Amino acid sequence: MSSSKTDPGRFFEDFRLGETIVHATPRTVGEGERALYIALTGSRFALASSDEFARRLKLPSAPLDDILVFNLVFGRSVPDISLNAVANLGYADGRFTAAVYAGDTLSARSEVIGLKENSNRETGVVYVRTTGVNQRGETVLSYVRWVMVRKRDREAPAPQASVPQLPASVAIESLQLPAGIDFARYDSTAAGSLYYWNDYEAGEKIDHVDGMTIEESCHMSATRLYQNTARVHFNQHAEKSGRFGRRIVYGGHVISLARALSFNGLGNAMRIAAINGGRHLNPCFAGDTVYAWTKVAEKVALPGRRDGGALRLVTFATKNRPCADCPAEGSEVILEFDYTAILPRRS
Amino acid sequence: MSSSKTDPGRFFEDFRLGETIVHATPRTVGEGERALYIALTGSRFALASSDEFARRLKLPSAPLDDILVFNLVFGRSVPDISLNAVANLGYADGRFTAAVYAGDTLSARSEVIGLKENSNRETGVVYVRTTGVNQRGETVLSYVRWVMVRKRDREAPAPQASVPQLPASVAIESLQLPAGIDFARYDSTAAGSLYYWNDYEAGEKIDHVDGMTIEESCHMSATRLYQNTARVHFNQHAEKSGRFGRRIVYGGHVISLARALSFNGLGNAMRIAAINGGRHLNPCFAGDTVYAWTKVAEKVALPGRRDGGALRLVTFATKNRPCADCPAEGSEVILEFDYTAILPRRS
Amino acid sequence: MSSSKTDPGRFFEDFRLGETIVHATPRTVGEGERALYIALTGSRFALASSDEFARRLKLPSAPLDDILVFNLVFGRSVPDISLNAVANLGYADGRFTAAVYAGDTLSARSEVIGLKENSNRETGVVYVRTTGVNQRGETVLSYVRWVMVRKRDREAPAPQASVPQLPASVAIESLQLPAGIDFARYDSTAAGSLYYWNDYEAGEKIDHVDGMTIEESCHMSATRLYQNTARVHFNQHAEKSGRFGRRIVYGGHVISLARALSFNGLGNAMRIAAINGGRHLNPCFAGDTVYAWTKVAEKVALPGRRDGGALRLVTFATKNRPCADCPAEGSEVILEFDYTAILPRRS
């Protein structure tokens, strides 16, 4: 009865290895996104909060929070990549390059780098490299994710399986810091943490202590802010007969909350340089309280600079379970997020 | 015991035919309103999202979303016009003229253009033309609405009935596009829709498929953003003994959600030029999921230009009822919104 | 098992009389904070809403709402002062000095001006003077608050009791208006109130009539916007076994709502010059509806100027109880807030 101008999203058999999909809705970002991100997550990292703090580090103004940028780029890709996804399986080889400033316009595209039908022939795994660029064409973020996508038609022929080689972590040599950044005048009092790169050790575990309860309105507002349209987050009328009987919290909001909670113990981990990997281990719903803890996986000097260093961090988030004993598995663990952060280094 | 400095709002007998009421609270709008509107509605129209997209159309930057502007202008008028309203009955002859940009300051005034007491003498209908202007005095929006307003005193004499002649739709000749706009370089990939003006036909129906569940916090935040003070939206303590036992969602928020949902099928309907009419057919409450569908009522060329065309669209919103069969009546239909949108035209 | 890099907050015995604590997270504020504050409180004061209105008063643009500034400065101080607080006992001698404009960066510090152990030795009262400054080092707000803080160790020796002398109200001579402000062209129609300073009398009581219901998402978003980290507002998993079995609404959000409601009756009370005192009399929870009324405690001319005058106002907020009879005590009264506002004066 109605026309077919609505977008049903791509099914597994619609993806072609090597094709590049240009995503819609370029987005100018600014003070509104910054304030909303703070209001929805409680993030307190000084670099994303203060132009003055950023200028001491020789940046022009406060860059937008890295996970906000991740979620905005991810949001652009959803209508093309994951509208018919069953599950978001993982992330790899994510690199934050140019910093994003208020007034920048973000666009995104994804290249299909792998396709593998599942043996049940109902679904397949799609690997994409998604790239976010600013209005000057500079890459602000590039990462690989893979998702399980439904087939429209079980009998549709599948392409030959092709699975990309993905690094276990991003090589330290390929990390890129915001242009011009200089930590010589870093103000740790303003940042709210006494602990420099020097003070962390590989193997160290940090319980971030605090918990944040999620409300429907909060996770939906965050997910809409990113213009992420995945239906499972918004439509209670449909989800009441869905897999869980309720709306699912967007996994990127859980990453945001875990990162915001990690301020307590990692306040100087001011810049995320890489996403090495990430998995959403269990679903999260409104009413759940998110806690987090972090393991310092590696401590690495930055080639050619003495003012800052890198930590490879693995943050786990749980629901309704404090993290004093640093749990890494079980039904209450909802996120494992492996990333590389830059901290100032005491000389 | 307390003084009478609080504003009780105008009752029916307080309105005078022909008087102009200047509304309070001029409002400077900007990046905060833009980001919040996206976060509260999930809107994805490229023109309101991206300065770069707007500049390709020769605008100085992204104009604010048209329905955001409508709600802001409407909000100014509430304390003077509809604080004692029983019902918002309809809209007509709405024209969006100058585009609104970040940094603009919106003010509003309303002229009383009709008055008609109801036969029960308890209420009357007030017709106003509300005009929103920017800081240069340019009209950004003008529309007629009529509301049923309580009388303070049943026995108060009523003015002679006067009902304005209202057009069934805004004449195509009187539509005004944002100054300087040029669709020659329109980027439909960035806009997220393949369908140009040419591709739509009168009579076509489009189910927008997606649904959005409303939370108390979301509709109240949206309504407060517009500084709309109508009590029924905010005060559960009073409304629990009110008509419905609960807070009512502001009808303008339903318009916002329906328009945001309509992106899926009407992604290139970038600019609203006119509101021909509108009715809130049933109340909507927190917990309801809004769906929408649209009928293409008319397809009209724009006098003197080949780069864009107009569609008269009638969008229906429902609650807790998908729109695959395009329902136009019944207790689940909450909105009928008749408007004229501008789309790019393939040459 | 985990490291101790997380901040446990200061306990009573960690404070030293006379020490100055520099708080973390300088914050650049702007259009995002302005829009969110309106969306979360419904505030309608014209001075904080409109650049054009502000320019008529010879200010460069609309200053941020005073209570927004208060909450932002307060938020900076929480991790250092009140993370282990049992109760926020009071405020005194608060003075708003330089106005805060979009683009300003706020930092804060607190001086410990009093310490007094309680007789049970479990807790003590800490008095601090908290000062918020902008990026030019100008003070935007300074106020005293005192909080009851837990001791880490009951047996820890306490310093000699020292309680500061605090004024019952801020002296009119020490009030400071925003630089350059001039009320000669004040537009009361735009402001939305007919009542000038001249029209109020000491002893007058004003019921603000309207009520605003609080949702979990709204109070948490507001409190996160201020980067206030006090745990009782956010963590339902922990609070379900806490004192009230649920999250407590941040008292500063109640102040915001009471002030926003007070527009109805005090629309020209455009600028808060002083906080004379304030007490949170009972806790407030999501689901509660806030009402407010105000007593005009004093009417004072401003030394040296004829265009504006000061009113000392005491606003009471209640929960789930309309204020027609102006209640000042009882379990439904949640706030007493004594402040001095500047209004235009008719010549």
PDB file of C-alpha atoms in Angstrom, chain C residues 25 32 47 73 94 101 113-114 117 126 128 136 157 163 166-167 177 180 201 232 236 245 250 255 284 308 320 337 341:
ATOM      1  CA  THR C  25      38.564  20.552  35.912  1.00  0.00           C
ATOM      2  CA  GLY C  32      25.541  24.319  25.311  1.00  0.00           C
ATOM      3  CA  LEU C  47      18.725  38.497  30.704  1.00  0.00           C
ATOM      4  CA  VAL C  73      31.435  26.477  40.757  1.00  0.00           C
ATOM      5  CA  GLY C  94      27.758  34.554  48.673  1.00  0.00           C
ATOM      6  CA  TYR C 101      29.761  34.944  29.337  1.00  0.00           C
ATOM      7  CA  ILE C 113      37.917  28.855  57.167  1.00  0.00           C
ATOM      8  CA  GLY C 114      36.513  26.755  60.005  1.00  0.00           C
ATOM      9  CA  GLU C 117      34.586  18.200  65.389  1.00  0.00           C
ATOM     10  CA  VAL C 126      34.108  21.954  57.653  1.00  0.00           C
ATOM     11  CA  VAL C 128      34.992  26.648  53.297  1.00  0.00           C
ATOM     12  CA  ARG C 136      41.281  36.464  33.514  1.00  0.00           C
ATOM     13  CA  PRO C 157      42.902  13.970  66.899  1.00  0.00           C
ATOM     14  CA  VAL C 163      33.990  28.610  63.681  1.00  0.00           C
ATOM     15  CA  LEU C 166      29.433  34.838  59.154  1.00  0.00           C
ATOM     16  CA  PRO C 167      27.168  37.743  58.268  1.00  0.00           C
ATOM     17  CA  LEU C 177      26.796  44.571  39.516  1.00  0.00           C
ATOM     18  CA  GLY C 180      28.793  48.373  32.598  1.00  0.00           C
ATOM     19  CA  GLU C 201       7.220  45.844  49.542  1.00  0.00           C
ATOM     20  CA  VAL C 232      24.222   9.726  46.277  1.00  0.00           C
ATOM     21  CA  GLN C 236      20.841   3.394  42.486  1.00  0.00           C
ATOM     22  CA  GLY C 245      16.725   3.510  49.500  1.00  0.00           C
ATOM     23  CA  TYR C 250      21.210  17.385  44.314  1.00  0.00           C
ATOM     24  CA  ILE C 255      17.586  25.795  43.958  1.00  0.00           C
ATOM     25  CA  CYS C 284      13.943  15.477  47.485  1.00  0.00           C
ATOM     26  CA  GLY C 308      17.850  49.648  39.780  1.00  0.00           C
ATOM     27  CA  ASN C 320       4.165  17.744  46.467  1.00  0.00           C
ATOM     28  CA  PHE C 337      17.077  30.141  50.032  1.00  0.00           C
ATOM     29  CA  ALA C 341      18.230  40.177  43.539  1.00  0.00           C
TER      30      ALA C 341
END
